[in-house]
Structures are given as C-alpha cells and as structure tokens.
C-alpha cells in the first residue's frame, strides 16, 4: 500500500517569511528562475527535498546533465512518474503551450515541468527550478 502524503498548509505570509524572495516566487507564485541559476551536479549521494516542506522529491542518482540550465531528473525519488507519488502533476496551458507542471504533493509548491525528451529508460526530463529544492546529503 502506498503511504499517504500528509498535506502541509501554510499562509502566504508564513511562506513569504520562511523562503527567499526567489524561492517564494517560484514555489508559491508558479514562477521560473533564470536558466543556469544553479544546474551544478549533485555534490554527492543524497536526496533533493522540497525547499518549502522537506518532502523527499528527487534522488541524486536520477540527476542528469540536460544542458537546459535547470536541474534535471529522469524520475522522482519514489519512482512514481504518473503524478501519483510525492511529485504531483497538472496540465499547464499557459503561454500557449501544453506542458505538464510538477509540484510537491505535500505542500503544493510549484517545482517545474516534466517533458518527454529525457534519456532512457524513462525518456522523461523533470526540469526543476533549483530554488525549489534543497540537497540533503546521504
Ligand atoms: Zn513541499
């Protein structure tokens, strides 16, 4: 049985107090950081957690060099690529594009988008804003 993800709800005022202005803009206002803000490889083994609530989202092992300027992963840490796990999905039709938005299921933080041009075997590229993540060394 899948573990249910406990939902965390905070006011925008709380988030604004706890997050950097850029992290607030990206995660709570559906923003996008500039490319190459931080697309450096993982510093070692570990897990990328949600900058807002600490939920484990992506594993360092699934990071890959996409060259797009944002941290990129082949799958969420829990392996759920359908949006059923810790990384949820929604349709994003803004800017005249049809994209799949990804967010933290626990606190609803916007993370980035998932595209179907990644490397095998998943062929997925989770293109994530670096400020939405915090690295937890193993
Ligand atoms: Zn979160």
PDB file of N, CA and C in Angstrom, residues 20-121:
ATOM      1  N   UNK A  20      13.263  32.452   0.595  1.00  0.00           N
ATOM      2  CA  UNK A  20      13.905  33.583  -0.078  1.00  0.00           C
ATOM      3  C   UNK A  20      12.893  34.168  -1.064  1.00  0.00           C
ATOM      4  N   UNK A  21      13.062  35.433  -1.444  1.00  0.00           N
ATOM      5  CA  UNK A  21      12.113  36.027  -2.405  1.00  0.00           C
ATOM      6  C   UNK A  21      11.994  35.206  -3.684  1.00  0.00           C
ATOM      7  N   UNK A  22      13.116  34.690  -4.197  1.00  0.00           N
ATOM      8  CA  UNK A  22      13.053  33.905  -5.439  1.00  0.00           C
ATOM      9  C   UNK A  22      12.359  32.565  -5.208  1.00  0.00           C
ATOM     10  N   UNK A  23      12.672  31.907  -4.092  1.00  0.00           N
ATOM     11  CA  UNK A  23      12.022  30.617  -3.799  1.00  0.00           C
ATOM     12  C   UNK A  23      10.525  30.817  -3.604  1.00  0.00           C
ATOM     13  N   UNK A  24      10.142  31.931  -2.976  1.00  0.00           N
ATOM     14  CA  UNK A  24       8.709  32.220  -2.802  1.00  0.00           C
ATOM     15  C   UNK A  24       8.047  32.421  -4.160  1.00  0.00           C
ATOM     16  N   UNK A  25       8.680  33.204  -5.002  1.00  0.00           N
ATOM     17  CA  UNK A  25       8.116  33.496  -6.321  1.00  0.00           C
ATOM     18  C   UNK A  25       7.933  32.206  -7.127  1.00  0.00           C
ATOM     19  N   UNK A  26       8.949  31.347  -7.129  1.00  0.00           N
ATOM     20  CA  UNK A  26       8.885  30.124  -7.931  1.00  0.00           C
ATOM     21  C   UNK A  26       7.852  29.157  -7.356  1.00  0.00           C
ATOM     22  N   UNK A  27       7.959  28.868  -6.054  1.00  0.00           N
ATOM     23  CA  UNK A  27       7.145  27.779  -5.495  1.00  0.00           C
ATOM     24  C   UNK A  27       5.708  28.202  -5.217  1.00  0.00           C
ATOM     25  N   UNK A  28       5.494  29.451  -4.798  1.00  0.00           N
ATOM     26  CA  UNK A  28       4.146  29.848  -4.395  1.00  0.00           C
ATOM     27  C   UNK A  28       3.438  30.670  -5.462  1.00  0.00           C
ATOM     28  N   UNK A  29       4.189  31.249  -6.397  1.00  0.00           N
ATOM     29  CA  UNK A  29       3.585  32.075  -7.453  1.00  0.00           C
ATOM     30  C   UNK A  29       3.805  31.478  -8.832  1.00  0.00           C
ATOM     31  N   UNK A  30       4.219  30.191  -8.864  1.00  0.00           N
ATOM     32  CA  UNK A  30       4.357  29.492 -10.140  1.00  0.00           C
ATOM     33  C   UNK A  30       5.361  30.196 -11.054  1.00  0.00           C
ATOM     34  N   UNK A  31       6.457  30.641 -10.490  1.00  0.00           N
ATOM     35  CA  UNK A  31       7.458  31.354 -11.279  1.00  0.00           C
ATOM     36  C   UNK A  31       8.495  30.425 -11.863  1.00  0.00           C
ATOM     37  N   UNK A  32       9.426  30.999 -12.596  1.00  0.00           N
ATOM     38  CA  UNK A  32      10.550  30.247 -13.153  1.00  0.00           C
ATOM     39  C   UNK A  32      11.823  31.045 -12.922  1.00  0.00           C
ATOM     40  N   UNK A  33      12.814  30.395 -12.347  1.00  0.00           N
ATOM     41  CA  UNK A  33      14.101  31.067 -12.170  1.00  0.00           C
ATOM     42  C   UNK A  33      14.801  31.150 -13.524  1.00  0.00           C
ATOM     43  N   UNK A  34      15.776  32.064 -13.632  1.00  0.00           N
ATOM     44  CA  UNK A  34      16.554  32.146 -14.865  1.00  0.00           C
ATOM     45  C   UNK A  34      17.354  30.866 -15.053  1.00  0.00           C
ATOM     46  N   UNK A  35      17.527  30.418 -16.321  1.00  0.00           N
ATOM     47  CA  UNK A  35      18.376  29.244 -16.548  1.00  0.00           C
ATOM     48  C   UNK A  35      19.786  29.499 -16.031  1.00  0.00           C
ATOM     49  N   UNK A  36      20.428  28.433 -15.633  1.00  0.00           N
ATOM     50  CA  UNK A  36      21.802  28.453 -15.109  1.00  0.00           C
ATOM     51  C   UNK A  36      21.905  29.195 -13.780  1.00  0.00           C
ATOM     52  N   UNK A  37      20.759  29.311 -13.068  1.00  0.00           N
ATOM     53  CA  UNK A  37      20.821  29.806 -11.695  1.00  0.00           C
ATOM     54  C   UNK A  37      21.672  28.842 -10.868  1.00  0.00           C
ATOM     55  N   UNK A  38      21.409  27.549 -11.016  1.00  0.00           N
ATOM     56  CA  UNK A  38      22.244  26.519 -10.390  1.00  0.00           C
ATOM     57  C   UNK A  38      21.919  25.168 -11.016  1.00  0.00           C
ATOM     58  N   UNK A  39      22.710  24.776 -12.015  1.00  0.00           N
ATOM     59  CA  UNK A  39      22.492  23.457 -12.628  1.00  0.00           C
ATOM     60  C   UNK A  39      23.706  22.563 -12.402  1.00  0.00           C
ATOM     61  N   UNK A  40      24.427  22.830 -11.292  1.00  0.00           N
ATOM     62  CA  UNK A  40      25.610  22.030 -10.998  1.00  0.00           C
ATOM     63  C   UNK A  40      25.209  20.624 -10.562  1.00  0.00           C
ATOM     64  N   UNK A  41      26.048  19.625 -10.863  1.00  0.00           N
ATOM     65  CA  UNK A  41      25.729  18.241 -10.486  1.00  0.00           C
ATOM     66  C   UNK A  41      25.617  18.096  -8.969  1.00  0.00           C
ATOM     67  N   UNK A  42      24.932  17.041  -8.523  1.00  0.00           N
ATOM     68  CA  UNK A  42      24.832  16.795  -7.080  1.00  0.00           C
ATOM     69  C   UNK A  42      26.230  16.687  -6.472  1.00  0.00           C
ATOM     70  N   UNK A  43      26.426  17.242  -5.276  1.00  0.00           N
ATOM     71  CA  UNK A  43      27.749  17.195  -4.640  1.00  0.00           C
ATOM     72  C   UNK A  43      28.112  15.802  -4.127  1.00  0.00           C
ATOM     73  N   UNK A  44      27.215  14.859  -4.210  1.00  0.00           N
ATOM     74  CA  UNK A  44      27.481  13.507  -3.741  1.00  0.00           C
ATOM     75  C   UNK A  44      26.163  12.761  -3.661  1.00  0.00           C
ATOM     76  N   UNK A  45      26.181  11.607  -2.995  1.00  0.00           N
ATOM     77  CA  UNK A  45      24.948  10.856  -2.822  1.00  0.00           C
ATOM     78  C   UNK A  45      24.006  11.633  -1.914  1.00  0.00           C
ATOM     79  N   UNK A  46      22.730  11.532  -2.173  1.00  0.00           N
ATOM     80  CA  UNK A  46      21.775  12.225  -1.325  1.00  0.00           C
ATOM     81  C   UNK A  46      20.443  12.402  -2.015  1.00  0.00           C
ATOM     82  N   UNK A  47      19.619  13.230  -1.420  1.00  0.00           N
ATOM     83  CA  UNK A  47      18.255  13.433  -1.882  1.00  0.00           C
ATOM     84  C   UNK A  47      17.947  14.923  -1.962  1.00  0.00           C
ATOM     85  N   UNK A  48      17.266  15.302  -3.008  1.00  0.00           N
ATOM     86  CA  UNK A  48      16.773  16.671  -3.104  1.00  0.00           C
ATOM     87  C   UNK A  48      15.373  16.713  -2.478  1.00  0.00           C
ATOM     88  N   UNK A  49      15.221  17.570  -1.485  1.00  0.00           N
ATOM     89  CA  UNK A  49      13.928  17.683  -0.805  1.00  0.00           C
ATOM     90  C   UNK A  49      13.290  19.013  -1.165  1.00  0.00           C
ATOM     91  N   UNK A  50      11.995  19.122  -0.933  1.00  0.00           N
ATOM     92  CA  UNK A  50      11.240  20.349  -1.185  1.00  0.00           C
ATOM     93  C   UNK A  50      11.781  21.459  -0.279  1.00  0.00           C
ATOM     94  N   UNK A  51      12.092  22.626  -0.865  1.00  0.00           N
ATOM     95  CA  UNK A  51      12.633  23.723  -0.074  1.00  0.00           C
ATOM     96  C   UNK A  51      11.583  24.240   0.922  1.00  0.00           C
ATOM     97  N   UNK A  52      10.310  24.006   0.621  1.00  0.00           N
ATOM     98  CA  UNK A  52       9.235  24.511   1.485  1.00  0.00           C
ATOM     99  C   UNK A  52       8.967  23.589   2.675  1.00  0.00           C
ATOM    100  N   UNK A  53       8.827  22.276   2.404  1.00  0.00           N
ATOM    101  CA  UNK A  53       8.328  21.381   3.450  1.00  0.00           C
ATOM    102  C   UNK A  53       9.256  20.220   3.771  1.00  0.00           C
ATOM    103  N   UNK A  54      10.341  20.032   2.988  1.00  0.00           N
ATOM    104  CA  UNK A  54      11.303  18.978   3.292  1.00  0.00           C
ATOM    105  C   UNK A  54      10.940  17.604   2.760  1.00  0.00           C
ATOM    106  N   UNK A  55       9.845  17.507   2.004  1.00  0.00           N
ATOM    107  CA  UNK A  55       9.458  16.206   1.442  1.00  0.00           C
ATOM    108  C   UNK A  55      10.537  15.742   0.448  1.00  0.00           C
ATOM    109  N   UNK A  56      11.010  14.475   0.560  1.00  0.00           N
ATOM    110  CA  UNK A  56      11.987  13.969  -0.421  1.00  0.00           C
ATOM    111  C   UNK A  56      11.360  13.896  -1.815  1.00  0.00           C
ATOM    112  N   UNK A  57      12.006  14.507  -2.806  1.00  0.00           N
ATOM    113  CA  UNK A  57      11.394  14.583  -4.135  1.00  0.00           C
ATOM    114  C   UNK A  57      12.225  13.899  -5.218  1.00  0.00           C
ATOM    115  N   UNK A  58      13.537  14.154  -5.231  1.00  0.00           N
ATOM    116  CA  UNK A  58      14.384  13.599  -6.286  1.00  0.00           C
ATOM    117  C   UNK A  58      15.675  13.062  -5.682  1.00  0.00           C
ATOM    118  N   UNK A  59      16.182  11.958  -6.274  1.00  0.00           N
ATOM    119  CA  UNK A  59      17.427  11.362  -5.803  1.00  0.00           C
ATOM    120  C   UNK A  59      18.593  11.869  -6.642  1.00  0.00           C
ATOM    121  N   UNK A  60      19.736  12.055  -5.991  1.00  0.00           N
ATOM    122  CA  UNK A  60      20.934  12.490  -6.707  1.00  0.00           C
ATOM    123  C   UNK A  60      21.253  11.522  -7.847  1.00  0.00           C
ATOM    124  N   UNK A  61      20.960  10.238  -7.664  1.00  0.00           N
ATOM    125  CA  UNK A  61      21.227   9.213  -8.677  1.00  0.00           C
ATOM    126  C   UNK A  61      20.455   9.458  -9.971  1.00  0.00           C
ATOM    127  N   UNK A  62      19.333  10.150  -9.888  1.00  0.00           N
ATOM    128  CA  UNK A  62      18.479  10.369 -11.064  1.00  0.00           C
ATOM    129  C   UNK A  62      18.747  11.710 -11.737  1.00  0.00           C
ATOM    130  N   UNK A  63      19.707  12.475 -11.207  1.00  0.00           N
ATOM    131  CA  UNK A  63      20.101  13.741 -11.834  1.00  0.00           C
ATOM    132  C   UNK A  63      20.829  13.426 -13.126  1.00  0.00           C
ATOM    133  N   UNK A  64      20.608  14.208 -14.169  1.00  0.00           N
ATOM    134  CA  UNK A  64      21.426  14.038 -15.375  1.00  0.00           C
ATOM    135  C   UNK A  64      21.701  15.386 -16.007  1.00  0.00           C
ATOM    136  N   UNK A  65      22.750  15.404 -16.812  1.00  0.00           N
ATOM    137  CA  UNK A  65      23.209  16.625 -17.470  1.00  0.00           C
ATOM    138  C   UNK A  65      22.338  16.868 -18.694  1.00  0.00           C
ATOM    139  N   UNK A  66      21.367  17.769 -18.579  1.00  0.00           N
ATOM    140  CA  UNK A  66      20.466  18.020 -19.701  1.00  0.00           C
ATOM    141  C   UNK A  66      20.932  19.210 -20.526  1.00  0.00           C
ATOM    142  N   UNK A  67      21.745  20.079 -19.921  1.00  0.00           N
ATOM    143  CA  UNK A  67      22.243  21.233 -20.654  1.00  0.00           C
ATOM    144  C   UNK A  67      21.217  22.337 -20.832  1.00  0.00           C
ATOM    145  N   UNK A  68      20.062  22.213 -20.168  1.00  0.00           N
ATOM    146  CA  UNK A  68      18.992  23.196 -20.350  1.00  0.00           C
ATOM    147  C   UNK A  68      19.103  24.341 -19.347  1.00  0.00           C
ATOM    148  N   UNK A  69      19.984  24.192 -18.346  1.00  0.00           N
ATOM    149  CA  UNK A  69      20.159  25.279 -17.396  1.00  0.00           C
ATOM    150  C   UNK A  69      19.417  25.098 -16.094  1.00  0.00           C
ATOM    151  N   UNK A  70      18.635  24.030 -16.004  1.00  0.00           N
ATOM    152  CA  UNK A  70      17.917  23.734 -14.763  1.00  0.00           C
ATOM    153  C   UNK A  70      18.270  22.307 -14.320  1.00  0.00           C
ATOM    154  N   UNK A  71      18.234  22.045 -13.020  1.00  0.00           N
ATOM    155  CA  UNK A  71      18.447  20.663 -12.560  1.00  0.00           C
ATOM    156  C   UNK A  71      17.441  19.732 -13.236  1.00  0.00           C
ATOM    157  N   UNK A  72      17.920  18.613 -13.751  1.00  0.00           N
ATOM    158  CA  UNK A  72      17.056  17.698 -14.492  1.00  0.00           C
ATOM    159  C   UNK A  72      17.186  16.292 -13.937  1.00  0.00           C
ATOM    160  N   UNK A  73      16.044  15.611 -13.867  1.00  0.00           N
ATOM    161  CA  UNK A  73      15.993  14.277 -13.286  1.00  0.00           C
ATOM    162  C   UNK A  73      15.172  13.374 -14.203  1.00  0.00           C
ATOM    163  N   UNK A  74      15.499  12.067 -14.189  1.00  0.00           N
ATOM    164  CA  UNK A  74      14.778  11.121 -15.036  1.00  0.00           C
ATOM    165  C   UNK A  74      13.493  10.623 -14.390  1.00  0.00           C
ATOM    166  N   UNK A  75      13.393  10.775 -13.059  1.00  0.00           N
ATOM    167  CA  UNK A  75      12.185  10.320 -12.362  1.00  0.00           C
ATOM    168  C   UNK A  75      12.205  10.886 -10.944  1.00  0.00           C
ATOM    169  N   UNK A  76      11.033  10.920 -10.285  1.00  0.00           N
ATOM    170  CA  UNK A  76      11.006  11.296  -8.864  1.00  0.00           C
ATOM    171  C   UNK A  76      11.704  10.237  -8.014  1.00  0.00           C
ATOM    172  N   UNK A  77      12.070  10.607  -6.814  1.00  0.00           N
ATOM    173  CA  UNK A  77      12.795   9.692  -5.931  1.00  0.00           C
ATOM    174  C   UNK A  77      11.984   8.431  -5.640  1.00  0.00           C
ATOM    175  N   UNK A  78      10.660   8.562  -5.595  1.00  0.00           N
ATOM    176  CA  UNK A  78       9.834   7.386  -5.287  1.00  0.00           C
ATOM    177  C   UNK A  78       9.478   6.584  -6.540  1.00  0.00           C
ATOM    178  N   UNK A  79       9.990   7.000  -7.707  1.00  0.00           N
ATOM    179  CA  UNK A  79       9.771   6.240  -8.932  1.00  0.00           C
ATOM    180  C   UNK A  79       8.392   6.409  -9.543  1.00  0.00           C
ATOM    181  N   UNK A  80       7.545   7.235  -8.944  1.00  0.00           N
ATOM    182  CA  UNK A  80       6.177   7.428  -9.449  1.00  0.00           C
ATOM    183  C   UNK A  80       6.177   8.504 -10.535  1.00  0.00           C
ATOM    184  N   UNK A  81       6.094   8.074 -11.793  1.00  0.00           N
ATOM    185  CA  UNK A  81       6.149   9.034 -12.892  1.00  0.00           C
ATOM    186  C   UNK A  81       4.761   9.417 -13.408  1.00  0.00           C
ATOM    187  N   UNK A  82       3.719   8.983 -12.702  1.00  0.00           N
ATOM    188  CA  UNK A  82       2.361   9.294 -13.153  1.00  0.00           C
ATOM    189  C   UNK A  82       1.737  10.441 -12.371  1.00  0.00           C
ATOM    190  N   UNK A  83       2.486  10.975 -11.402  1.00  0.00           N
ATOM    191  CA  UNK A  83       1.920  12.023 -10.559  1.00  0.00           C
ATOM    192  C   UNK A  83       1.248  11.470  -9.318  1.00  0.00           C
ATOM    193  N   UNK A  84       1.330  10.144  -9.135  1.00  0.00           N
ATOM    194  CA  UNK A  84       0.635   9.511  -8.003  1.00  0.00           C
ATOM    195  C   UNK A  84       1.458   9.548  -6.721  1.00  0.00           C
ATOM    196  N   UNK A  85       2.737   9.910  -6.826  1.00  0.00           N
ATOM    197  CA  UNK A  85       3.605   9.897  -5.657  1.00  0.00           C
ATOM    198  C   UNK A  85       3.807  11.285  -5.079  1.00  0.00           C
ATOM    199  N   UNK A  86       5.012  11.514  -4.558  1.00  0.00           N
ATOM    200  CA  UNK A  86       5.307  12.786  -3.891  1.00  0.00           C
ATOM    201  C   UNK A  86       5.341  13.951  -4.874  1.00  0.00           C
ATOM    202  N   UNK A  87       5.637  13.642  -6.145  1.00  0.00           N
ATOM    203  CA  UNK A  87       5.668  14.687  -7.171  1.00  0.00           C
ATOM    204  C   UNK A  87       4.378  14.610  -7.982  1.00  0.00           C
ATOM    205  N   UNK A  88       3.497  15.564  -7.749  1.00  0.00           N
ATOM    206  CA  UNK A  88       2.204  15.593  -8.435  1.00  0.00           C
ATOM    207  C   UNK A  88       2.311  16.294  -9.775  1.00  0.00           C
ATOM    208  N   UNK A  89       1.299  16.097 -10.613  1.00  0.00           N
ATOM    209  CA  UNK A  89       1.301  16.702 -11.951  1.00  0.00           C
ATOM    210  C   UNK A  89      -0.011  17.424 -12.217  1.00  0.00           C
ATOM    211  N   UNK A  90       0.064  18.453 -13.040  1.00  0.00           N
ATOM    212  CA  UNK A  90      -1.152  19.110 -13.520  1.00  0.00           C
ATOM    213  C   UNK A  90      -0.897  19.640 -14.927  1.00  0.00           C
ATOM    214  N   UNK A  91      -1.970  19.881 -15.678  1.00  0.00           N
ATOM    215  CA  UNK A  91      -1.817  20.445 -17.017  1.00  0.00           C
ATOM    216  C   UNK A  91      -1.569  21.936 -16.907  1.00  0.00           C
ATOM    217  N   UNK A  92      -0.592  22.410 -17.652  1.00  0.00           N
ATOM    218  CA  UNK A  92      -0.263  23.829 -17.676  1.00  0.00           C
ATOM    219  C   UNK A  92      -0.434  24.306 -19.116  1.00  0.00           C
ATOM    220  N   UNK A  93      -1.465  25.101 -19.351  1.00  0.00           N
ATOM    221  CA  UNK A  93      -1.753  25.567 -20.708  1.00  0.00           C
ATOM    222  C   UNK A  93      -1.364  27.031 -20.888  1.00  0.00           C
ATOM    223  N   UNK A  94      -0.567  27.548 -19.938  1.00  0.00           N
ATOM    224  CA  UNK A  94      -0.194  28.958 -20.036  1.00  0.00           C
ATOM    225  C   UNK A  94       0.807  29.187 -21.171  1.00  0.00           C
ATOM    226  N   UNK A  95       0.897  30.407 -21.617  1.00  0.00           N
ATOM    227  CA  UNK A  95       1.850  30.828 -22.646  1.00  0.00           C
ATOM    228  C   UNK A  95       1.636  30.084 -23.963  1.00  0.00           C
ATOM    229  N   UNK A  96       0.386  29.634 -24.197  1.00  0.00           N
ATOM    230  CA  UNK A  96       0.078  28.994 -25.470  1.00  0.00           C
ATOM    231  C   UNK A  96       0.745  27.655 -25.673  1.00  0.00           C
ATOM    232  N   UNK A  97       1.199  27.047 -24.556  1.00  0.00           N
ATOM    233  CA  UNK A  97       1.863  25.750 -24.658  1.00  0.00           C
ATOM    234  C   UNK A  97       1.084  24.728 -23.835  1.00  0.00           C
ATOM    235  N   UNK A  98       1.203  23.476 -24.224  1.00  0.00           N
ATOM    236  CA  UNK A  98       0.639  22.398 -23.429  1.00  0.00           C
ATOM    237  C   UNK A  98       1.784  21.719 -22.708  1.00  0.00           C
ATOM    238  N   UNK A  99       1.899  21.986 -21.418  1.00  0.00           N
ATOM    239  CA  UNK A  99       3.001  21.415 -20.644  1.00  0.00           C
ATOM    240  C   UNK A  99       2.447  20.700 -19.416  1.00  0.00           C
ATOM    241  N   UNK A 100       3.253  19.827 -18.857  1.00  0.00           N
ATOM    242  CA  UNK A 100       2.873  19.147 -17.626  1.00  0.00           C
ATOM    243  C   UNK A 100       3.656  19.756 -16.477  1.00  0.00           C
ATOM    244  N   UNK A 101       2.921  20.427 -15.605  1.00  0.00           N
ATOM    245  CA  UNK A 101       3.516  21.077 -14.443  1.00  0.00           C
ATOM    246  C   UNK A 101       3.735  20.041 -13.355  1.00  0.00           C
ATOM    247  N   UNK A 102       4.806  20.149 -12.577  1.00  0.00           N
ATOM    248  CA  UNK A 102       5.019  19.242 -11.449  1.00  0.00           C
ATOM    249  C   UNK A 102       5.159  20.050 -10.159  1.00  0.00           C
ATOM    250  N   UNK A 103       4.605  19.478  -9.100  1.00  0.00           N
ATOM    251  CA  UNK A 103       4.589  20.172  -7.813  1.00  0.00           C
ATOM    252  C   UNK A 103       4.762  19.172  -6.676  1.00  0.00           C
ATOM    253  N   UNK A 104       5.120  19.711  -5.518  1.00  0.00           N
ATOM    254  CA  UNK A 104       5.232  18.901  -4.316  1.00  0.00           C
ATOM    255  C   UNK A 104       3.826  18.583  -3.817  1.00  0.00           C
ATOM    256  N   UNK A 105       3.538  17.293  -3.698  1.00  0.00           N
ATOM    257  CA  UNK A 105       2.182  16.878  -3.316  1.00  0.00           C
ATOM    258  C   UNK A 105       1.859  17.310  -1.889  1.00  0.00           C
ATOM    259  N   UNK A 106       2.906  17.392  -1.059  1.00  0.00           N
ATOM    260  CA  UNK A 106       2.662  17.680   0.354  1.00  0.00           C
ATOM    261  C   UNK A 106       2.254  19.138   0.602  1.00  0.00           C
ATOM    262  N   UNK A 107       2.970  20.079  -0.037  1.00  0.00           N
ATOM    263  CA  UNK A 107       2.723  21.491   0.282  1.00  0.00           C
ATOM    264  C   UNK A 107       2.297  22.302  -0.929  1.00  0.00           C
ATOM    265  N   UNK A 108       2.147  21.633  -2.090  1.00  0.00           N
ATOM    266  CA  UNK A 108       1.674  22.296  -3.306  1.00  0.00           C
ATOM    267  C   UNK A 108       2.693  23.282  -3.886  1.00  0.00           C
ATOM    268  N   UNK A 109       3.959  23.133  -3.554  1.00  0.00           N
ATOM    269  CA  UNK A 109       4.981  24.010  -4.131  1.00  0.00           C
ATOM    270  C   UNK A 109       5.157  23.694  -5.615  1.00  0.00           C
ATOM    271  N   UNK A 110       5.131  24.719  -6.450  1.00  0.00           N
ATOM    272  CA  UNK A 110       5.464  24.520  -7.864  1.00  0.00           C
ATOM    273  C   UNK A 110       6.948  24.201  -7.971  1.00  0.00           C
ATOM    274  N   UNK A 111       7.276  23.151  -8.752  1.00  0.00           N
ATOM    275  CA  UNK A 111       8.673  22.730  -8.884  1.00  0.00           C
ATOM    276  C   UNK A 111       9.235  23.038 -10.264  1.00  0.00           C
ATOM    277  N   UNK A 112       8.451  22.736 -11.297  1.00  0.00           N
ATOM    278  CA  UNK A 112       8.928  22.899 -12.668  1.00  0.00           C
ATOM    279  C   UNK A 112       7.983  22.165 -13.601  1.00  0.00           C
ATOM    280  N   UNK A 113       8.553  21.542 -14.640  1.00  0.00           N
ATOM    281  CA  UNK A 113       7.733  20.817 -15.611  1.00  0.00           C
ATOM    282  C   UNK A 113       8.412  19.496 -15.940  1.00  0.00           C
ATOM    283  N   UNK A 114       7.628  18.560 -16.481  1.00  0.00           N
ATOM    284  CA  UNK A 114       8.214  17.303 -16.963  1.00  0.00           C
ATOM    285  C   UNK A 114       7.978  17.224 -18.467  1.00  0.00           C
ATOM    286  N   UNK A 115       9.044  16.871 -19.184  1.00  0.00           N
ATOM    287  CA  UNK A 115       8.998  16.769 -20.643  1.00  0.00           C
ATOM    288  C   UNK A 115       9.378  15.348 -21.052  1.00  0.00           C
ATOM    289  N   UNK A 116       8.924  14.959 -22.253  1.00  0.00           N
ATOM    290  CA  UNK A 116       9.149  13.583 -22.707  1.00  0.00           C
ATOM    291  C   UNK A 116      10.349  13.505 -23.646  1.00  0.00           C
ATOM    292  N   UNK A 117      11.421  14.212 -23.292  1.00  0.00           N
ATOM    293  CA  UNK A 117      12.615  14.169 -24.139  1.00  0.00           C
ATOM    294  C   UNK A 117      13.853  13.784 -23.322  1.00  0.00           C
ATOM    295  N   UNK A 118      13.633  13.025 -22.268  1.00  0.00           N
ATOM    296  CA  UNK A 118      14.747  12.610 -21.417  1.00  0.00           C
ATOM    297  C   UNK A 118      15.409  11.336 -21.920  1.00  0.00           C
ATOM    298  N   UNK A 119      16.456  10.912 -21.237  1.00  0.00           N
ATOM    299  CA  UNK A 119      17.182   9.699 -21.637  1.00  0.00           C
ATOM    300  C   UNK A 119      16.414   8.427 -21.247  1.00  0.00           C
ATOM    301  N   UNK A 120      16.697   7.291 -21.898  1.00  0.00           N
ATOM    302  CA  UNK A 120      16.071   6.037 -21.493  1.00  0.00           C
ATOM    303  C   UNK A 120      16.530   5.646 -20.089  1.00  0.00           C
ATOM    304  N   UNK A 121      15.802   4.812 -19.355  1.00  0.00           N
ATOM    305  CA  UNK A 121      14.593   4.119 -19.835  1.00  0.00           C
ATOM    306  C   UNK A 121      13.306   4.935 -19.667  1.00  0.00           C
TER     307      UNK A 121
END
